[in-house]
Coordinates of C-alpha atoms in Angstrom, one line a residue:
M1 CA 259.5 160.6 118.1
R2 CA 256.7 158.6 119.7
T3 CA 254.4 159.4 122.6
R4 CA 254.3 157.3 125.8
V5 CA 252.5 158.5 128.9
F6 CA 253.8 158.0 132.5
S7 CA 252.7 159.3 135.8
K8 CA 255.1 161.7 137.7
S9 CA 256.5 160.8 141.1
A10 CA 257.5 163.2 143.8
E11 CA 261.0 161.7 143.8
G12 CA 261.5 162.6 140.1
L13 CA 263.5 165.8 140.5
V14 CA 267.3 165.7 140.9
A15 CA 269.4 168.9 141.6
V16 CA 272.7 169.0 139.8
A17 CA 275.6 171.3 139.1
V18 CA 279.1 171.4 137.8
G19 CA 281.1 171.6 141.0
A20 CA 278.2 172.3 143.3
V21 CA 274.7 171.2 144.0
V22 CA 271.9 173.7 143.4
C23 CA 268.1 173.4 143.6
A24 CA 265.7 175.4 141.5
A25 CA 263.1 177.7 143.1
F26 CA 259.7 177.4 141.6
V27 CA 257.4 180.4 140.7
P28 CA 253.9 180.5 139.2
A29 CA 253.8 179.5 135.5
L30 CA 253.2 182.0 132.7
A31 CA 251.6 181.2 129.4
S32 CA 253.5 181.4 126.1
A33 CA 252.3 183.2 123.0
A34 CA 251.7 181.6 119.6
P35 CA 254.0 182.7 116.7
T36 CA 252.9 185.7 114.7
G37 CA 253.4 186.3 111.0
A38 CA 256.5 188.4 111.4
V39 CA 259.9 186.9 110.6
H40 CA 263.6 187.4 111.7
T41 CA 266.1 186.6 108.9
L42 CA 269.4 185.3 110.4
P43 CA 272.7 185.8 108.5
T44 CA 275.1 182.9 108.0
G45 CA 278.8 183.1 107.5
S46 CA 280.4 181.7 104.4
V47 CA 281.4 178.0 104.8
D48 CA 283.9 178.4 102.0
G49 CA 286.0 181.2 103.5
G50 CA 285.5 183.9 106.0
S51 CA 287.6 183.5 109.1
S52 CA 286.9 179.8 109.6
G53 CA 290.4 178.8 108.3
S54 CA 288.8 175.8 106.7
S55 CA 288.6 174.5 103.1
G56 CA 286.6 172.0 101.2
S57 CA 287.7 169.0 99.1
S58 CA 286.3 167.0 96.2
D59 CA 285.1 164.2 98.5
G60 CA 283.0 166.6 100.5
V61 CA 285.2 166.6 103.6
R62 CA 286.1 170.0 105.0
T63 CA 289.6 170.4 106.5
A64 CA 290.9 172.9 109.0
T65 CA 294.0 173.3 111.2
V66 CA 294.1 174.0 114.9
D67 CA 297.3 175.0 116.7
D68 CA 297.4 173.0 120.0
E69 CA 300.5 174.4 121.8
G70 CA 302.6 174.2 118.7
E71 CA 301.2 170.9 117.4
Q72 CA 299.2 171.5 114.2
L73 CA 296.0 169.4 114.3
T74 CA 294.4 168.7 110.9
L75 CA 290.7 168.3 111.3
R76 CA 288.6 166.3 108.8
L77 CA 285.0 167.5 109.1
H78 CA 281.9 165.9 107.7
K79 CA 278.7 167.8 107.4
M80 CA 276.1 166.5 109.9
N81 CA 272.6 167.9 110.1
L82 CA 271.8 168.0 113.9
R83 CA 268.4 169.5 113.3
G84 CA 265.2 167.6 113.7
S85 CA 262.7 167.3 110.9
E86 CA 260.5 170.1 112.4
F87 CA 263.4 172.4 113.3
S88 CA 262.5 176.0 113.8
M89 CA 263.4 179.1 115.8
A90 CA 261.1 181.8 117.2
V91 CA 262.0 185.1 118.9
Q92 CA 259.9 186.5 121.7
D93 CA 259.4 190.2 121.9
S94 CA 258.4 192.6 124.8
D95 CA 254.7 191.8 124.2
G96 CA 255.3 188.1 124.7
E97 CA 254.7 187.3 121.1
L98 CA 256.8 184.9 119.1
T99 CA 258.0 185.7 115.7
D100 CA 259.5 183.1 113.3
A101 CA 263.1 183.3 112.3
V102 CA 264.3 182.5 108.8
I103 CA 267.2 180.2 109.6
P104 CA 270.5 179.5 107.8
A105 CA 271.3 176.1 106.2
P106 CA 272.7 173.4 108.5
R107 CA 276.3 174.1 109.4
S108 CA 277.3 171.5 112.0
Y109 CA 280.1 169.0 111.5
I110 CA 281.4 165.8 113.1
G111 CA 284.8 164.7 112.2
S112 CA 288.3 163.3 113.1
V113 CA 291.9 164.4 113.4
E114 CA 294.6 163.1 111.0
G115 CA 297.0 160.8 112.8
R116 CA 294.9 160.6 115.9
P117 CA 292.6 157.6 115.6
D118 CA 291.3 158.2 119.2
A119 CA 289.9 161.7 118.4
I120 CA 286.4 162.9 117.5
V121 CA 285.6 166.5 116.5
S122 CA 282.4 168.5 116.7
A123 CA 282.1 172.0 115.2
I124 CA 279.9 174.6 113.4
V125 CA 280.7 177.4 111.0
D126 CA 279.0 180.3 112.8
S127 CA 277.2 183.3 111.4
A128 CA 280.5 185.2 111.1
G129 CA 282.1 182.5 109.1
T130 CA 284.2 181.2 112.0
L131 CA 284.8 177.5 112.7
R132 CA 284.3 176.8 116.4
G133 CA 284.1 173.6 118.3
Q134 CA 285.7 170.9 120.4
V135 CA 288.2 168.0 119.9
I136 CA 287.9 165.0 122.3
F137 CA 290.8 162.6 122.6
D138 CA 291.2 159.2 124.3
R139 CA 289.6 158.9 127.7
G140 CA 287.8 162.2 127.4
V141 CA 290.6 164.7 127.3
S142 CA 289.4 167.7 125.3
I143 CA 290.3 171.1 123.8
E144 CA 288.0 173.8 122.6
F145 CA 288.8 176.0 119.6
V146 CA 287.7 179.1 117.8
G147 CA 289.2 179.4 114.3
S148 CA 292.7 177.9 114.6
E149 CA 293.2 178.9 118.2
V150 CA 292.7 176.7 121.3
V151 CA 290.6 178.6 123.8
G152 CA 290.1 176.0 126.5
R153 CA 291.0 172.5 127.6
S154 CA 290.1 169.9 130.2
T155 CA 292.2 169.7 133.3
A156 CA 291.2 166.4 135.0
P157 CA 293.7 163.5 134.8
I158 CA 292.8 160.5 132.7
D159 CA 294.9 158.2 135.1
A160 CA 292.9 158.9 138.3
K161 CA 293.1 156.2 140.9
P162 CA 290.6 153.6 140.1
K163 CA 287.7 152.9 142.4
W164 CA 285.6 149.7 142.6
P165 CA 282.3 150.7 140.9
T166 CA 279.3 151.1 143.2
A167 CA 276.8 150.7 140.3
A168 CA 276.4 148.0 137.6
I169 CA 278.7 147.9 134.6
A170 CA 277.4 147.1 131.1
P171 CA 276.6 143.4 130.3
A172 CA 277.6 141.7 127.1
S173 CA 274.3 142.7 125.6
A174 CA 275.6 146.3 125.4
A175 CA 277.7 145.2 122.4
R176 CA 274.6 145.8 120.3
V177 CA 274.9 149.6 120.9
G178 CA 275.8 151.4 117.7
K179 CA 274.6 148.7 115.3
T180 CA 272.0 151.4 114.6
V181 CA 271.9 154.8 116.2
K182 CA 268.9 156.1 118.1
Q183 CA 267.7 159.7 118.1
F184 CA 265.7 162.1 120.2
V185 CA 264.8 165.8 119.6
V186 CA 265.6 168.6 122.1
G187 CA 263.6 171.8 122.4
L188 CA 265.7 174.7 123.7
D189 CA 264.3 177.7 125.6
L190 CA 267.0 180.4 125.6
S191 CA 266.2 182.6 128.6
G192 CA 266.4 186.4 128.7
E193 CA 269.2 186.3 131.2
W194 CA 271.2 184.0 129.0
Y195 CA 270.6 186.2 126.0
S196 CA 271.6 189.4 127.9
A197 CA 274.8 187.8 129.0
H198 CA 275.8 185.9 125.9
G199 CA 273.7 186.7 122.9
A200 CA 275.5 190.0 121.9
G201 CA 272.0 191.4 121.0
S202 CA 271.9 189.0 118.0
A203 CA 269.5 186.1 117.3
A204 CA 272.1 184.8 114.9
V205 CA 274.7 184.6 117.7
A206 CA 272.1 182.9 120.0
L207 CA 271.5 180.2 117.3
D208 CA 275.3 179.9 116.9
R209 CA 275.8 179.0 120.5
A210 CA 272.8 176.7 120.6
E211 CA 274.0 174.7 117.6
E212 CA 277.6 174.5 118.8
S213 CA 276.4 173.3 122.2
M214 CA 274.2 170.6 120.5
A215 CA 277.1 169.5 118.2
R216 CA 279.5 169.1 121.1
T217 CA 276.8 167.2 123.1
A218 CA 275.9 165.0 120.1
A219 CA 279.5 163.9 119.4
I220 CA 279.8 162.5 122.9
W221 CA 276.4 160.8 123.0
I222 CA 276.8 159.2 119.6
R223 CA 280.3 157.9 120.4
D224 CA 279.6 156.7 123.9
V225 CA 276.0 155.5 124.0
G226 CA 274.9 155.3 120.4
I227 CA 272.2 158.0 120.8
R228 CA 272.0 161.2 118.8
P229 CA 270.3 164.3 120.3
V230 CA 269.3 166.8 117.7
L231 CA 267.7 170.3 117.9
G232 CA 264.0 170.7 117.4
R233 CA 262.4 174.0 118.3
V234 CA 264.5 176.9 119.6
V235 CA 262.7 179.8 121.5
L236 CA 264.8 182.9 122.2
R237 CA 263.5 185.2 125.0
A238 CA 265.0 188.3 123.4
D239 CA 263.2 190.9 125.5
S240 CA 263.5 190.8 129.3
A241 CA 260.0 192.3 129.7
G242 CA 258.4 189.4 127.9
D243 CA 260.7 186.7 129.4
P244 CA 258.6 184.1 131.4
Y245 CA 261.8 183.2 133.3
S246 CA 262.6 186.8 134.4
S247 CA 261.9 186.0 138.1
S248 CA 263.7 182.7 138.1
C249 CA 265.4 180.9 135.2
E250 CA 266.1 177.8 137.3
N251 CA 262.4 176.8 137.1
L252 CA 261.4 173.4 135.8
E253 CA 257.7 173.9 136.6
Q254 CA 257.7 177.0 134.4
L255 CA 259.5 175.1 131.6
E256 CA 257.0 172.2 131.8
D257 CA 254.0 174.6 131.7
L258 CA 255.4 176.2 128.5
W259 CA 256.5 173.1 126.8
S260 CA 254.2 170.2 127.9
D261 CA 252.1 170.5 124.7
Q262 CA 255.2 170.0 122.6
V263 CA 257.2 167.3 124.5
G264 CA 256.0 164.1 123.1
S265 CA 254.9 165.6 119.8
S266 CA 257.3 168.1 118.1
V267 CA 260.2 167.4 120.5
D268 CA 261.1 164.7 122.9
Q269 CA 262.8 166.8 125.6
A270 CA 262.9 170.4 126.7
T271 CA 265.7 172.4 128.3
V272 CA 265.8 176.0 129.5
V273 CA 269.2 177.7 129.3
C274 CA 270.3 180.1 132.0
A275 CA 273.2 182.6 132.1
S276 CA 275.5 180.6 134.4
G277 CA 275.7 178.0 137.1
G278 CA 274.8 174.3 137.1
G279 CA 271.5 172.7 136.3
N280 CA 268.5 170.6 137.3
A281 CA 266.9 167.7 135.6
Y282 CA 264.4 165.0 136.2
Y283 CA 265.9 161.6 137.0
S284 CA 264.0 159.0 135.0
K285 CA 264.2 156.5 132.3
F286 CA 263.3 159.1 129.7
E287 CA 259.7 159.1 130.8
L288 CA 257.5 161.5 128.9
D289 CA 256.7 163.9 131.7
H290 CA 260.2 163.7 133.2
S291 CA 262.0 164.8 130.0
Y292 CA 262.9 168.3 131.2
A293 CA 266.1 170.1 132.4
H294 CA 267.6 173.5 133.0
V295 CA 271.3 174.2 132.3
G296 CA 273.7 177.0 133.0
A297 CA 276.2 178.4 130.4
E298 CA 279.9 178.9 130.6
S299 CA 281.6 182.3 130.1
D300 CA 281.4 182.1 126.3
G301 CA 277.7 181.2 126.3
N302 CA 278.2 177.6 125.4
F303 CA 276.2 175.2 127.6
S304 CA 277.2 171.8 126.3
R305 CA 279.1 170.9 129.5
V306 CA 276.0 171.1 131.6
L307 CA 273.6 169.8 128.9
R308 CA 275.5 166.6 128.4
H309 CA 275.3 165.9 132.2
E310 CA 271.6 166.9 132.6
L311 CA 270.5 164.7 129.7
G312 CA 272.3 161.9 131.5
H313 CA 269.8 162.4 134.4
N314 CA 266.9 162.2 132.0
F315 CA 268.3 158.8 131.1
Y316 CA 268.7 157.5 134.7
A317 CA 272.4 158.3 135.3
D318 CA 272.7 159.8 138.8
D319 CA 275.2 162.3 140.2
Y320 CA 278.5 160.4 141.0
H321 CA 277.0 157.4 139.4
G322 CA 279.2 154.4 140.2
G323 CA 281.3 156.3 142.7
G324 CA 283.7 157.8 140.3
A325 CA 285.2 154.5 139.2
E326 CA 287.0 156.0 136.1
G327 CA 287.7 159.5 137.4
S328 CA 286.0 162.8 136.6
T329 CA 283.7 161.6 133.8
I330 CA 280.4 163.3 132.8
M331 CA 278.3 162.2 135.8
N332 CA 281.2 162.2 138.2
G333 CA 282.5 165.8 138.3
N334 CA 282.0 166.4 134.6
D335 CA 285.5 167.5 133.5
L336 CA 286.3 164.7 131.1
S337 CA 284.2 164.5 128.0
R338 CA 283.3 160.8 128.4
F339 CA 280.7 158.6 130.1
D340 CA 282.3 156.0 132.3
G341 CA 281.2 152.3 132.2
T342 CA 278.6 152.6 134.9
E343 CA 277.1 155.8 133.4
F344 CA 277.0 154.1 130.0
A345 CA 275.2 151.1 131.5
A346 CA 272.5 153.2 133.1
I347 CA 271.9 155.3 130.0
V348 CA 271.6 152.3 127.5
D349 CA 269.3 150.5 129.9
A350 CA 267.1 153.5 130.1
A351 CA 267.1 153.9 126.4
E352 CA 266.0 150.3 126.1
V353 CA 263.1 151.0 128.4
A354 CA 262.2 154.2 126.5
S355 CA 262.8 152.7 123.1
A356 CA 259.3 153.7 121.9
R357 CA 260.3 157.4 122.4
L358 CA 263.5 157.1 120.4
D359 CA 263.8 157.1 116.6
D360 CA 266.0 154.5 114.9
V361 CA 268.0 156.4 112.3
G362 CA 270.1 153.5 111.1
R363 CA 273.8 152.9 111.0
Y364 CA 275.9 156.0 111.5
T365 CA 278.2 156.4 108.4
A366 CA 278.6 160.1 108.1
S367 CA 282.1 160.2 109.7
P368 CA 284.4 157.7 111.5
I369 CA 283.7 157.4 115.2
P370 CA 286.3 155.9 117.6
P371 CA 285.0 152.8 119.4
Y372 CA 283.9 152.9 123.0
A373 CA 285.7 150.6 125.5
A374 CA 283.3 149.9 128.4
L375 CA 284.5 149.3 131.9
D376 CA 285.2 145.6 132.9
T377 CA 285.7 144.3 136.4
A378 CA 287.3 141.1 137.9
R379 CA 288.2 139.7 141.3
V380 CA 291.2 137.6 142.1
R381 CA 293.5 136.7 145.0
S382 CA 297.1 138.0 145.1
G383 CA 299.2 135.7 143.0
G384 CA 296.2 134.3 141.2
T385 CA 295.2 134.5 137.6
V386 CA 292.0 135.6 135.9
T387 CA 290.9 135.9 132.2
V388 CA 288.7 138.7 131.0
D389 CA 286.8 138.9 127.7
A390 CA 287.2 142.7 127.6
V391 CA 285.6 143.3 124.2
A392 CA 282.3 141.5 125.2
N393 CA 280.6 144.7 126.3
D394 CA 282.4 147.2 124.1
H395 CA 280.8 148.8 120.9
D396 CA 281.5 151.0 117.9
S397 CA 278.9 153.5 116.9
N398 CA 279.7 153.1 113.2
G399 CA 278.7 149.5 113.6
D400 CA 282.2 148.4 112.8
S401 CA 283.8 145.2 114.1
I402 CA 286.1 145.7 117.1
K403 CA 288.8 143.8 118.8
V404 CA 291.4 144.1 121.6
T405 CA 294.7 144.8 119.9
G406 CA 297.0 145.5 122.9
V407 CA 297.4 145.6 126.7
G408 CA 299.6 147.3 129.1
A409 CA 302.2 144.7 130.2
T410 CA 302.0 145.6 133.9
S411 CA 298.9 146.6 135.9
L412 CA 298.8 149.5 138.3
L413 CA 299.8 147.4 141.3
G414 CA 302.5 145.5 139.4
G415 CA 300.6 142.4 138.1
T416 CA 301.4 140.8 134.8
V417 CA 299.1 141.3 131.8
K418 CA 299.0 139.3 128.5
L419 CA 296.7 139.2 125.5
E420 CA 295.9 135.6 124.5
N421 CA 293.4 134.7 121.8
G422 CA 291.7 138.1 122.1
E423 CA 291.2 137.9 125.8
V424 CA 293.1 139.6 128.6
V425 CA 295.0 137.3 131.0
F426 CA 296.0 138.8 134.3
E427 CA 298.3 137.4 137.0
A428 CA 298.0 139.4 140.1
G429 CA 301.1 140.5 142.0
T430 CA 301.6 140.4 145.7
K431 CA 299.9 143.7 146.5
A432 CA 296.2 143.6 147.5
G433 CA 293.9 146.5 146.6
T434 CA 292.0 148.0 143.7
D435 CA 294.1 147.4 140.6
R436 CA 293.8 148.6 137.0
I437 CA 294.6 147.0 133.6
L438 CA 294.7 149.1 130.4
Y439 CA 293.8 147.6 127.0
T440 CA 293.5 149.1 123.5
L441 CA 290.3 148.6 121.6
T442 CA 290.5 149.0 117.8
D443 CA 287.7 149.1 115.2
A444 CA 287.7 148.0 111.6
A445 CA 288.4 151.6 110.4
G446 CA 291.5 151.9 112.7
G447 CA 289.8 154.0 115.4
T448 CA 291.1 153.3 118.9
S449 CA 290.2 153.8 122.5
T450 CA 291.7 152.7 125.8
G451 CA 289.7 150.6 128.1
W452 CA 290.0 149.9 131.9
I453 CA 289.6 146.7 133.7
I454 CA 289.3 147.3 137.4
V455 CA 290.4 144.3 139.5
D456 CA 289.7 143.7 143.2
V457 CA 292.9 141.9 144.4
S458 CA 292.4 140.3 147.7
A459 CA 295.1 139.0 150.1

């Protein structure tokens, strides 16, 4: 990470939540303590057995099976170290002192599903030896699993009524995304209230939830915007008496006071994790003193759903960015595990502005990643014809070549669609309104995604 200094504006704070808007109350800041010489040794589950239900292979790929309502999904998992070069964990006791933890070896995975070229998997093997994570399919549909059992799934439809976007879509220059992957380092402050609700009295379980949340978040960010968030320092407030967030967890001023000497040096961004609820984040183009957020956890202690959204604010994607053009995507209701085309455009633009604060880690080759089909738009009169170069602003985060390999023959409003010389040719029907065309994007490795072209058909 690299340091860049910006001045803070009064307009920098955005209040955000999943399903509701909440604002954080600010309290006086408290000082943090330096680490002592004591250590906590964290156990790790066996990655070759235990209750994970997974097995290794000679090519280094781990396989596992998940039962999705009777369909057996075979996961192919590739080890992915989602820890920064200075990764560490410290546990705060009742005196406010921090003691270092001896941490287990990296145990995060990114992978794919056999027979599902649209899918991406994120997972960890936790301290009990159990594989747990998320599978994301085309257009952001997702399931969450523990062992071989599905324990949650998204509910929003992927065929929501299209809306003409109210923010810019990505230009053709966005096709450069994924040629090399960028990286930033997140510092996590696990509050006492979060630990009491979800930590099971175990620093090992706390780290399990932190690393699973980061793996889920990273899979989406790598695939959609070519940026990989990784864990830097993790601080666990294990004793409520010593917790600086005891009076209010939803407190960005407190977070800044505790982390400002580390953001820009050992980490690039800092987040405090609360027991439940939504979150707050600074809305900026990843400016140094705006790289803070607080997030609430779900009932199992995982906080990736709110984290993926709040990090979007730190990269200049607003609440309901683009007006929900593609449905309940991450910044537009946050049920689908996908950034829409306007959210994508905002984040990659901010990443370009903040490029000095992001590390270039080269081409991503650890596992196959499906391509990202960015939103396109067009305008045409009813009965008229328009040609769209849909692939122009699409990308693949493996750096693979991509092309449009198919189109839906009929648009939402009954227009005719053809694929000619790699471009989408649309003849509008007689109905005026906001129309939608579907196309299939395929990368050189066979990964696929479905893209939308939203068309304003005028009378």
